Tab-separated table of N, CA and C in Angstrom:
chain	number	residue	atom	x	y	z
A	908	MET	N	-7.878	11.892	36.600
A	908	MET	CA	-8.740	10.624	37.147
A	908	MET	C	-7.799	9.932	38.071
A	909	GLU	N	-8.241	9.571	39.337
A	909	GLU	CA	-7.447	8.785	40.170
A	909	GLU	C	-7.835	7.345	40.173
A	910	SER	N	-7.072	6.399	40.283
A	910	SER	CA	-7.539	5.101	40.375
A	910	SER	C	-7.537	4.629	41.930
A	911	LYS	N	-8.077	3.607	42.078
A	911	LYS	CA	-8.346	3.020	43.590
A	911	LYS	C	-6.846	3.078	44.389
A	912	ASP	N	-5.709	2.933	43.634
A	912	ASP	CA	-4.446	2.914	44.413
A	912	ASP	C	-3.960	4.290	44.464
A	913	GLY	N	-4.666	5.428	44.234
A	913	GLY	CA	-4.347	6.789	44.344
A	913	GLY	C	-3.340	7.276	43.317
A	914	GLY	N	-3.169	6.525	42.048
A	914	GLY	CA	-2.359	6.745	41.181
A	914	GLY	C	-2.994	7.547	40.121
A	915	SER	N	-2.267	7.673	38.894
A	915	SER	CA	-3.066	8.477	37.878
A	915	SER	C	-3.977	7.494	37.021
A	916	GLY	N	-3.968	6.164	37.299
A	916	GLY	CA	-4.642	5.283	36.430
A	916	GLY	C	-3.883	4.610	35.224
A	917	GLU	N	-2.752	5.289	34.992
A	917	GLU	CA	-1.884	4.808	33.819
A	917	GLU	C	-1.643	3.325	34.015
A	918	ARG	N	-1.358	2.877	35.061
A	918	ARG	CA	-1.051	1.457	35.461
A	918	ARG	C	-2.203	0.550	35.061
A	919	ARG	N	-3.454	1.026	35.391
A	919	ARG	CA	-4.585	0.433	35.235
A	919	ARG	C	-4.852	0.146	33.581
A	920	ILE	N	-4.705	1.295	33.025
A	920	ILE	CA	-4.940	1.344	31.491
A	920	ILE	C	-3.963	0.625	30.939
A	921	SER	N	-2.708	0.531	31.276
A	921	SER	CA	-1.754	-0.357	30.799
A	921	SER	C	-1.903	-1.789	30.900
A	922	SER	N	-2.512	-2.226	32.119
A	922	SER	CA	-2.915	-3.702	32.327
A	922	SER	C	-3.965	-3.999	31.401
A	923	VAL	N	-5.031	-3.252	31.232
A	923	VAL	CA	-6.049	-3.557	30.321
A	923	VAL	C	-5.523	-3.677	28.834
A	924	ARG	N	-4.765	-2.764	28.413
A	924	ARG	CA	-4.265	-2.777	27.112
A	924	ARG	C	-3.424	-4.141	27.048
A	925	ASP	N	-2.817	-4.545	28.006
A	925	ASP	CA	-1.827	-5.847	27.991
A	925	ASP	C	-2.822	-7.003	27.758
A	926	GLU	N	-3.801	-7.024	28.494
A	926	GLU	CA	-4.905	-8.077	28.501
A	926	GLU	C	-5.624	-7.950	27.134
A	927	MET	N	-5.770	-7.001	26.477
A	927	MET	CA	-6.425	-6.902	25.187
A	927	MET	C	-5.528	-7.303	24.069
A	928	GLU	N	-4.271	-7.174	24.406
A	928	GLU	CA	-3.280	-7.367	23.330
A	928	GLU	C	-3.180	-8.997	22.646
A	929	MET	N	-3.237	-9.155	21.501
A	929	MET	CA	-3.091	-10.408	20.859
A	929	MET	C	-1.785	-10.858	20.863
A	930	SER	N	-1.632	-12.206	20.883
A	930	SER	CA	-0.372	-12.850	20.693
A	930	SER	C	0.045	-12.934	19.250
A	931	LYS	N	1.144	-13.239	18.801
A	931	LYS	CA	1.670	-13.242	17.408
A	931	LYS	C	0.671	-14.318	16.842
A	932	GLU	N	0.543	-15.463	17.497
A	932	GLU	CA	-0.127	-16.540	17.096
A	932	GLU	C	-1.613	-16.123	16.689
A	933	GLU	N	-2.228	-15.355	17.617
A	933	GLU	CA	-3.474	-14.856	17.380
A	933	GLU	C	-3.687	-13.955	16.293
A	934	ARG	N	-2.792	-13.086	16.255
A	934	ARG	CA	-2.788	-11.975	15.161
A	934	ARG	C	-2.628	-12.887	13.772
A	935	ASP	N	-1.619	-13.869	13.698
A	935	ASP	CA	-1.550	-14.759	12.474
A	935	ASP	C	-2.857	-15.444	12.083
A	936	ASP	N	-3.621	-16.040	13.180
A	936	ASP	CA	-4.828	-16.844	12.973
A	936	ASP	C	-5.841	-15.628	12.391
A	937	PHE	N	-5.882	-14.469	12.984
A	937	PHE	CA	-6.861	-13.614	12.735
A	937	PHE	C	-6.886	-13.060	11.216
A	938	LEU	N	-5.471	-12.769	10.711
A	938	LEU	CA	-5.171	-12.303	9.484
A	938	LEU	C	-5.409	-13.484	8.415
A	939	ARG	N	-5.297	-14.694	8.776
A	939	ARG	CA	-5.429	-15.800	8.005
A	939	ARG	C	-6.865	-16.142	7.780
A	940	ASP	N	-7.647	-15.864	8.737
A	940	ASP	CA	-9.248	-16.210	8.877
A	940	ASP	C	-9.872	-15.058	8.198
A	941	HIS	N	-9.154	-14.000	7.799
A	941	HIS	CA	-10.087	-12.957	7.101
A	941	HIS	C	-9.376	-12.769	5.831
A	942	GLY	N	-10.115	-11.812	4.825
A	942	GLY	CA	-9.354	-11.781	3.413
A	942	GLY	C	-9.714	-10.284	2.840
A	943	ALA	N	-10.185	-9.393	3.730
A	943	ALA	CA	-10.219	-8.108	3.305
A	943	ALA	C	-9.980	-7.139	4.468
A	944	GLY	N	-9.507	-5.910	4.113
A	944	GLY	CA	-9.179	-4.874	5.111
A	944	GLY	C	-9.159	-3.576	4.339
A	945	VAL	N	-8.575	-2.657	5.192
A	945	VAL	CA	-8.668	-1.271	4.743
A	945	VAL	C	-7.114	-0.857	4.690
A	946	LEU	N	-6.796	-0.506	3.313
A	946	LEU	CA	-5.303	0.103	3.235
A	946	LEU	C	-5.318	1.705	3.270
A	947	SER	N	-4.503	2.179	4.028
A	947	SER	CA	-4.486	3.704	4.122
A	947	SER	C	-3.149	4.250	3.607
A	948	LEU	N	-3.144	5.063	2.698
A	948	LEU	CA	-1.986	5.727	1.991
A	948	LEU	C	-1.871	7.099	2.611
A	949	ALA	N	-0.737	7.827	2.543
A	949	ALA	CA	-0.651	9.173	2.841
A	949	ALA	C	0.275	10.041	2.198
A	950	HIS	N	0.026	11.260	2.104
A	950	HIS	CA	0.919	12.290	1.543
A	950	HIS	C	0.802	13.568	2.360
A	951	GLY	N	1.839	13.815	3.080
A	951	GLY	CA	1.730	14.894	3.948
A	951	GLY	C	0.613	14.800	4.880
A	952	SER	N	-0.390	15.875	4.971
A	952	SER	CA	-1.458	15.802	6.045
A	952	SER	C	-2.683	15.085	5.500
A	953	GLU	N	-2.655	14.670	4.301
A	953	GLU	CA	-3.835	14.153	3.454
A	953	GLU	C	-3.599	12.644	3.533
A	954	SER	N	-4.918	11.746	3.701
A	954	SER	CA	-4.823	10.358	3.668
A	954	SER	C	-5.781	9.983	2.608
A	955	TYR	N	-5.602	8.670	2.120
A	955	TYR	CA	-6.540	8.072	1.177
A	955	TYR	C	-6.566	6.576	1.666
A	956	ALA	N	-7.851	6.139	1.966
A	956	ALA	CA	-8.151	4.872	2.375
A	956	ALA	C	-9.178	4.237	1.775
A	957	PHE	N	-8.850	2.817	1.542
A	957	PHE	CA	-9.827	2.181	0.509
A	957	PHE	C	-9.751	0.559	1.069
A	958	PRO	N	-11.058	-0.049	0.927
A	958	PRO	CA	-11.061	-1.518	1.071
A	958	PRO	C	-10.254	-2.386	0.089
A	959	VAL	N	-9.583	-3.363	0.515
A	959	VAL	CA	-8.895	-4.174	-0.455
A	959	VAL	C	-8.861	-5.644	-0.122
A	960	SER	N	-8.688	-6.576	-0.810
A	960	SER	CA	-8.614	-8.010	-0.567
A	960	SER	C	-7.184	-8.163	-0.255
A	961	TYR	N	-6.631	-9.242	0.585
A	961	TYR	CA	-5.436	-9.543	0.711
A	961	TYR	C	-5.179	-10.952	0.964
A	962	GLY	N	-3.917	-11.320	0.802
A	962	GLY	CA	-3.564	-12.712	1.128
A	962	GLY	C	-2.558	-12.826	2.344
A	963	TYR	N	-2.517	-13.678	3.189
A	963	TYR	CA	-1.610	-13.791	4.241
A	963	TYR	C	-1.091	-15.086	4.455
A	964	ASP	N	0.164	-15.292	4.539
A	964	ASP	CA	0.903	-16.537	4.812
A	964	ASP	C	1.581	-16.346	6.069
A	965	PRO	N	1.338	-17.038	7.154
A	965	PRO	CA	1.936	-16.831	8.583
A	965	PRO	C	3.177	-17.328	8.598
A	966	SER	N	3.479	-18.372	7.869
A	966	SER	CA	4.863	-18.986	7.886
A	966	SER	C	5.791	-17.992	7.663
A	967	ASP	N	5.583	-17.172	6.680
A	967	ASP	CA	6.731	-16.165	6.050
A	967	ASP	C	6.143	-14.759	6.683
A	968	GLU	N	5.059	-14.662	7.274
A	968	GLU	CA	4.515	-13.332	7.814
A	968	GLU	C	4.407	-12.480	6.428
A	969	LEU	N	3.876	-13.066	5.457
A	969	LEU	CA	3.671	-12.445	4.123
A	969	LEU	C	2.405	-11.859	3.870
A	970	LEU	N	2.142	-10.694	3.696
A	970	LEU	CA	0.854	-9.922	3.480
A	970	LEU	C	0.785	-9.382	2.173
A	971	CYS	N	0.198	-9.901	1.160
A	971	CYS	CA	-0.015	-9.300	-0.229
A	971	CYS	C	-1.275	-8.808	-0.494
A	972	VAL	N	-1.161	-7.780	-1.552
A	972	VAL	CA	-2.428	-7.204	-2.064
A	972	VAL	C	-2.127	-6.962	-3.490
A	973	MET	N	-3.295	-6.974	-4.264
A	973	MET	CA	-3.364	-6.799	-5.651
A	973	MET	C	-4.040	-5.405	-5.883
A	974	LEU	N	-3.555	-4.390	-6.418
A	974	LEU	CA	-4.169	-3.133	-6.618
A	974	LEU	C	-4.569	-3.043	-8.217
A	975	GLY	N	-5.573	-2.680	-8.423
A	975	GLY	CA	-5.975	-2.394	-9.914
A	975	GLY	C	-5.923	-0.823	-10.096
A	976	TYR	N	-5.269	-0.515	-11.290
A	976	TYR	CA	-5.107	0.799	-11.634
A	976	TYR	C	-6.029	1.202	-12.989
A	977	ALA	N	-7.029	1.818	-12.783
A	977	ALA	CA	-7.896	2.190	-13.987
A	977	ALA	C	-7.044	3.392	-14.557
A	978	PRO	N	-7.423	3.757	-15.749
A	978	PRO	CA	-6.676	5.057	-16.323
A	978	PRO	C	-6.537	6.212	-15.480
A	979	GLU	N	-7.730	6.562	-14.804
A	979	GLU	CA	-7.858	7.781	-13.842
A	979	GLU	C	-7.490	7.589	-12.618
A	980	SER	N	-6.778	6.340	-12.122
A	980	SER	CA	-6.649	5.917	-10.838
A	980	SER	C	-5.735	6.841	-9.964
A	981	GLU	N	-6.229	7.198	-8.788
A	981	GLU	CA	-5.451	7.992	-7.934
A	981	GLU	C	-4.425	7.191	-7.040
A	982	LYS	N	-4.726	5.838	-6.929
A	982	LYS	CA	-3.942	5.044	-6.061
A	982	LYS	C	-2.380	5.093	-6.504
A	983	ARG	N	-2.114	4.974	-7.630
A	983	ARG	CA	-0.621	5.071	-8.032
A	983	ARG	C	0.094	6.258	-7.464
A	984	GLY	N	-0.552	7.532	-7.596
A	984	GLY	CA	0.113	8.746	-7.154
A	984	GLY	C	0.254	8.615	-5.691
A	985	TRP	N	-0.829	8.267	-4.932
A	985	TRP	CA	-0.793	8.116	-3.407
A	985	TRP	C	0.225	7.007	-3.106
A	986	LEU	N	0.340	6.017	-3.631
A	986	LEU	CA	1.330	4.898	-3.410
A	986	LEU	C	2.644	5.400	-3.535
A	987	ARG	N	3.016	6.189	-4.589
A	987	ARG	CA	4.344	6.902	-4.745
A	987	ARG	C	4.783	7.754	-3.548
A	988	GLU	N	3.748	8.378	-2.946
A	988	GLU	CA	4.086	9.393	-1.896
A	988	GLU	C	4.021	8.757	-0.456
A	989	THR	N	3.587	7.587	-0.485
A	989	THR	CA	3.592	6.943	0.878
A	989	THR	C	4.760	6.188	1.315
A	990	GLU	N	5.390	6.609	2.578
A	990	GLU	CA	6.514	5.886	3.071
A	990	GLU	C	6.157	4.720	3.666
A	991	ASN	N	5.130	4.830	4.664
A	991	ASN	CA	4.585	3.641	5.407
A	991	ASN	C	3.044	3.855	5.264
A	992	ALA	N	2.647	2.697	4.787
A	992	ALA	CA	1.131	2.520	4.548
A	992	ALA	C	0.593	1.977	6.068
A	993	THR	N	-0.793	1.970	6.343
A	993	THR	CA	-1.338	1.276	7.409
A	993	THR	C	-2.421	0.503	6.917
A	994	PHE	N	-2.381	-0.785	7.420
A	994	PHE	CA	-3.484	-1.723	6.950
A	994	PHE	C	-4.135	-2.192	8.189
A	995	VAL	N	-5.529	-2.175	8.063
A	995	VAL	CA	-6.409	-2.621	9.235
A	995	VAL	C	-7.351	-3.711	8.845
A	996	VAL	N	-7.374	-4.754	9.497
A	996	VAL	CA	-8.487	-5.734	9.413
A	996	VAL	C	-9.149	-5.771	10.732
A	997	HIS	N	-10.371	-5.761	10.610
A	997	HIS	CA	-11.354	-5.684	11.942
A	997	HIS	C	-12.539	-6.691	11.701
A	998	GLU	N	-13.167	-6.808	12.809
A	998	GLU	CA	-14.505	-7.699	12.883
A	998	GLU	C	-15.289	-7.163	14.098
A	999	MET	N	-16.611	-7.038	13.921
A	999	MET	CA	-17.399	-6.717	15.026
A	999	MET	C	-18.175	-8.075	15.216
A	1000	TYR	N	-18.292	-8.367	16.503
A	1000	TYR	CA	-19.072	-9.654	16.889
A	1000	TYR	C	-20.399	-9.189	17.525
A	1001	ASP	N	-21.314	-10.111	17.922
A	1001	ASP	CA	-22.437	-9.863	18.793
A	1001	ASP	C	-22.038	-9.330	20.055
A	1002	GLY	N	-22.698	-8.393	20.679
A	1002	GLY	CA	-22.596	-7.908	21.889
A	1002	GLY	C	-21.569	-6.947	22.026
A	1003	LEU	N	-21.395	-6.071	20.792
A	1003	LEU	CA	-20.376	-5.228	20.797
A	1003	LEU	C	-18.898	-5.512	21.185
A	1004	GLU	N	-18.504	-6.756	20.906
A	1004	GLU	CA	-17.270	-7.130	21.090
A	1004	GLU	C	-16.612	-7.097	19.797
A	1005	ALA	N	-15.342	-7.046	19.601
A	1005	ALA	CA	-14.562	-6.613	18.360
A	1005	ALA	C	-13.167	-7.281	18.385
A	1006	ALA	N	-12.504	-7.267	17.369
A	1006	ALA	CA	-11.099	-7.496	17.230
A	1006	ALA	C	-10.472	-6.702	16.083
A	1007	SER	N	-9.152	-6.523	16.067
A	1007	SER	CA	-8.526	-5.805	14.967
A	1007	SER	C	-7.135	-6.067	15.064
A	1008	VAL	N	-6.410	-5.945	13.846
A	1008	VAL	CA	-5.059	-6.020	13.748
A	1008	VAL	C	-4.766	-4.929	12.923
A	1009	VAL	N	-3.796	-4.127	13.188
A	1009	VAL	CA	-3.171	-2.933	12.482
A	1009	VAL	C	-1.818	-3.171	12.177
A	1010	LEU	N	-1.365	-3.189	10.918
A	1010	LEU	CA	-0.012	-3.423	10.421
A	1010	LEU	C	0.464	-2.129	9.830
A	1011	ARG	N	1.530	-1.790	10.089
A	1011	ARG	CA	2.253	-0.525	9.271
A	1011	ARG	C	3.463	-1.149	8.678
A	1012	GLY	N	3.819	-0.388	7.686
A	1012	GLY	CA	5.094	-0.669	6.721
A	1012	GLY	C	5.045	-0.032	5.556
A	1013	ALA	N	6.002	-0.463	4.586
A	1013	ALA	CA	6.174	0.086	3.279
A	1013	ALA	C	5.536	-0.953	2.227
A	1014	LEU	N	4.920	-0.584	1.498
A	1014	LEU	CA	4.307	-1.465	0.221
A	1014	LEU	C	5.327	-1.445	-0.807
A	1015	VAL	N	5.616	-2.698	-1.153
A	1015	VAL	CA	6.765	-2.984	-2.213
A	1015	VAL	C	6.167	-4.000	-3.123
A	1016	GLU	N	6.447	-3.330	-4.639
A	1016	GLU	CA	5.838	-4.125	-5.654
A	1016	GLU	C	6.703	-5.337	-5.571
A	1017	VAL	N	5.986	-6.481	-6.007
A	1017	VAL	CA	6.735	-7.700	-5.897
A	1017	VAL	C	7.188	-8.139	-7.301
A	1018	GLY	N	8.436	-8.697	-7.501
A	1018	GLY	CA	9.056	-9.132	-8.868
A	1018	GLY	C	8.449	-10.416	-9.149
A	1019	GLU	N	8.818	-11.105	-10.207
A	1019	GLU	CA	8.298	-12.315	-10.767
A	1019	GLU	C	8.786	-13.496	-9.798
A	1020	ASP	N	9.932	-13.429	-9.109
A	1020	ASP	CA	10.277	-14.322	-8.247
A	1020	ASP	C	9.359	-14.343	-6.860
A	1021	GLU	N	8.801	-13.412	-6.478
A	1021	GLU	CA	7.971	-13.306	-5.384
A	1021	GLU	C	6.579	-13.592	-5.654
A	1022	ALA	N	6.183	-13.332	-6.943
A	1022	ALA	CA	4.692	-13.263	-7.464
A	1022	ALA	C	3.999	-14.555	-6.885
A	1023	ALA	N	4.630	-15.854	-7.096
A	1023	ALA	CA	3.995	-17.113	-6.851
A	1023	ALA	C	3.519	-17.209	-5.472
A	1024	ALA	N	4.540	-16.840	-4.441
A	1024	ALA	CA	4.043	-16.713	-3.028
A	1024	ALA	C	3.040	-15.895	-2.654
A	1025	CYS	N	2.928	-14.703	-3.302
A	1025	CYS	CA	1.806	-13.713	-3.210
A	1025	CYS	C	0.563	-14.386	-3.619
A	1026	TYR	N	0.420	-14.965	-4.888
A	1026	TYR	CA	-0.601	-15.552	-5.549
A	1026	TYR	C	-1.124	-16.775	-4.641
A	1027	ASP	N	-0.249	-17.475	-3.923
A	1027	ASP	CA	-0.587	-18.559	-3.262
A	1027	ASP	C	-1.323	-18.139	-2.021
A	1028	ALA	N	-0.727	-17.027	-1.313
A	1028	ALA	CA	-1.406	-16.474	-0.140
A	1028	ALA	C	-2.786	-15.861	-0.562
A	1029	MET	N	-2.847	-15.197	-1.711
A	1029	MET	CA	-4.233	-14.654	-2.024
A	1029	MET	C	-5.074	-15.780	-2.172
A	1030	SER	N	-4.639	-16.944	-2.880
A	1030	SER	CA	-5.731	-17.862	-3.060
A	1030	SER	C	-6.061	-18.717	-1.944
A	1031	ASP	N	-5.415	-18.531	-0.921
A	1031	ASP	CA	-5.731	-19.179	0.387
A	1031	ASP	C	-6.610	-18.525	1.167
A	1032	ASN	N	-6.761	-17.046	1.192
A	1032	ASN	CA	-7.519	-16.454	1.930
A	1032	ASN	C	-8.140	-14.914	1.518
A	1033	ALA	N	-7.855	-14.524	0.481
A	1033	ALA	CA	-8.247	-13.179	-0.063
A	1033	ALA	C	-9.885	-13.264	-0.453
A	1034	ALA	N	-10.541	-12.336	-0.018
A	1034	ALA	CA	-11.996	-12.196	-0.157
A	1034	ALA	C	-12.275	-11.245	-1.424
A	1035	PHE	N	-12.078	-11.918	-2.559
A	1035	PHE	CA	-12.321	-11.048	-3.817
A	1035	PHE	C	-13.861	-10.675	-3.920
A	1036	THR	N	-14.063	-9.379	-4.353
A	1036	THR	CA	-15.631	-9.055	-4.554
A	1036	THR	C	-15.958	-9.256	-6.065
A	1037	ALA	N	-17.183	-9.616	-6.335
A	1037	ALA	CA	-17.770	-9.877	-7.717
A	1037	ALA	C	-17.846	-8.566	-8.504
A	1038	LEU	N	-17.535	-7.393	-7.814
A	1038	LEU	CA	-17.647	-6.138	-8.554
A	1038	LEU	C	-16.336	-5.599	-8.771
A	1039	HIS	N	-16.146	-5.019	-9.924
A	1039	HIS	CA	-14.672	-4.373	-10.267
A	1039	HIS	C	-14.908	-2.939	-9.584
A	1040	GLU	N	-13.904	-2.696	-8.617
A	1040	GLU	CA	-14.292	-1.381	-7.733
A	1040	GLU	C	-13.916	-0.136	-8.639
A	1041	SER	N	-13.168	-0.086	-9.630
A	1041	SER	CA	-12.969	1.162	-10.165
A	1041	SER	C	-13.778	1.670	-11.252
A	1042	GLY	N	-14.880	0.652	-11.621
A	1042	GLY	CA	-15.698	0.859	-12.696
A	1042	GLY	C	-15.107	0.903	-14.093
A	1043	ALA	N	-14.061	0.722	-14.263
A	1043	ALA	CA	-13.264	0.807	-15.558
A	1043	ALA	C	-13.479	-0.589	-16.231
A	1044	LEU	N	-13.358	-0.870	-17.416
A	1044	LEU	CA	-13.379	-2.051	-18.130
A	1044	LEU	C	-12.106	-2.870	-17.714
A	1045	LEU	N	-12.281	-4.141	-17.566
A	1045	LEU	CA	-11.032	-4.948	-17.037
A	1045	LEU	C	-9.802	-4.833	-17.896
A	1046	GLU	N	-10.278	-4.769	-19.331
A	1046	GLU	CA	-9.064	-4.554	-20.347
A	1046	GLU	C	-8.343	-3.311	-20.193
A	1047	ASN	N	-8.844	-2.377	-19.519
A	1047	ASN	CA	-8.245	-0.836	-19.408
A	1047	ASN	C	-7.730	-0.823	-17.921
A	1048	THR	N	-7.673	-1.937	-17.335
A	1048	THR	CA	-7.114	-1.953	-15.893
A	1048	THR	C	-5.638	-2.539	-15.785
A	1049	GLU	N	-4.756	-2.017	-15.149
A	1049	GLU	CA	-3.418	-2.620	-14.860
A	1049	GLU	C	-3.445	-3.169	-13.429
A	1050	TYR	N	-2.974	-4.393	-13.107
A	1050	TYR	CA	-2.995	-5.036	-11.834
A	1050	TYR	C	-1.517	-5.208	-11.494
A	1051	VAL	N	-1.277	-4.710	-10.303
A	1051	VAL	CA	0.159	-4.928	-9.564
A	1051	VAL	C	0.014	-5.451	-8.380
A	1052	VAL	N	0.919	-6.583	-7.974
A	1052	VAL	CA	0.862	-7.130	-6.553
A	1052	VAL	C	2.026	-6.537	-5.893
A	1053	TYR	N	1.613	-6.205	-4.536
A	1053	TYR	CA	2.541	-5.603	-3.478
A	1053	TYR	C	2.507	-6.607	-2.443
A	1054	ARG	N	3.663	-6.497	-1.724
A	1054	ARG	CA	3.760	-7.018	-0.195
A	1054	ARG	C	4.060	-5.796	0.664
A	1055	LEU	N	3.570	-6.052	1.982
A	1055	LEU	CA	3.555	-5.192	2.935
A	1055	LEU	C	4.820	-5.554	3.719
A	1056	ASP	N	5.921	-4.915	3.691
A	1056	ASP	CA	7.137	-4.896	4.772
A	1056	ASP	C	6.683	-4.483	6.031
A	1057	THR	N	6.149	-5.165	6.847
A	1057	THR	CA	5.532	-4.811	8.068
A	1057	THR	C	6.739	-4.423	9.155
A	1058	ASP	N	6.568	-3.276	9.635
A	1058	ASP	CA	7.437	-2.877	10.676
A	1058	ASP	C	6.736	-3.017	11.983
A	1059	THR	N	5.495	-2.797	12.203
A	1059	THR	CA	4.658	-2.990	13.369
A	1059	THR	C	3.435	-3.553	13.030
A	1060	SER	N	3.155	-4.528	13.878
A	1060	SER	CA	1.832	-5.261	13.846
A	1060	SER	C	1.167	-5.391	15.395
A	1061	VAL	N	-0.089	-4.883	15.463
A	1061	VAL	CA	-0.648	-4.744	16.761
A	1061	VAL	C	-2.101	-5.426	16.483
A	1062	GLY	N	-2.631	-6.316	17.417
A	1062	GLY	CA	-3.827	-6.952	17.360
A	1062	GLY	C	-4.319	-6.742	18.904
A	1063	ARG	N	-5.660	-6.397	18.819
A	1063	ARG	CA	-6.381	-6.250	20.118
A	1063	ARG	C	-7.693	-6.885	19.955
A	1064	ARG	N	-8.116	-7.494	21.006
A	1064	ARG	CA	-9.493	-7.916	21.307
A	1064	ARG	C	-10.266	-6.886	22.237
A	1065	PHE	N	-11.490	-6.521	21.899
A	1065	PHE	CA	-12.203	-5.702	22.734
A	1065	PHE	C	-13.292	-6.529	23.191
A	1066	GLU	N	-13.308	-6.951	24.415
A	1066	GLU	CA	-14.382	-7.817	25.109
A	1066	GLU	C	-14.810	-7.455	26.360
A	1067	HIS	N	-16.039	-7.787	26.806
A	1067	HIS	CA	-16.784	-7.341	28.048
A	1067	HIS	C	-15.954	-7.915	29.304
A	1068	ASP	N	-15.411	-9.028	29.096
A	1068	ASP	CA	-14.830	-9.680	30.327
A	1068	ASP	C	-13.457	-9.224	30.622
A	1069	ILE	N	-12.869	-8.324	30.104
A	1069	ILE	CA	-11.570	-7.781	30.436
A	1069	ILE	C	-11.538	-7.238	31.907
A	1070	GLU	N	-10.626	-7.531	32.682
A	1070	GLU	CA	-10.686	-7.225	34.098
A	1070	GLU	C	-10.623	-5.819	34.275
A	1071	GLY	N	-11.424	-5.271	35.128
A	1071	GLY	CA	-11.611	-3.939	35.591
A	1071	GLY	C	-12.681	-3.282	34.810
A	1072	PHE	N	-13.285	-4.059	34.052
A	1072	PHE	CA	-14.511	-3.119	33.074
A	1072	PHE	C	-15.825	-4.184	33.254
């Protein structure tokens, strides 16, 4: 496909992507304003994704999740095999507009010294559900707090008024 300038259109796509890209401040605001996302774990060519509440502190770029492990939980095995997790937070707006932030990095269990910062972040903006997702009794569920050591963070806005569309 040729663009108006006779090129391959790569320059046009690149400029549209640049215009869609969120700044660090916009990504921070988006993550702080939301409290749930989808965590994806991987082992070889298999993947395992599930919704999870999270807390985010932009001052430290600290993203924390609390995972619950029921007796037959698959998450612990998947987590052990995952070198880099992907975490996606998205929102759809009226008029087919949308925004998303995708983060990638290692999930690291937090120690007691880091737990307070994670609990503070989760109390600020995590969106906890009323239902226990595993279906196990609370007393049979182990909870572990993790932080995402983010290697990459990309945010994009999908809008009608982006130049060229």
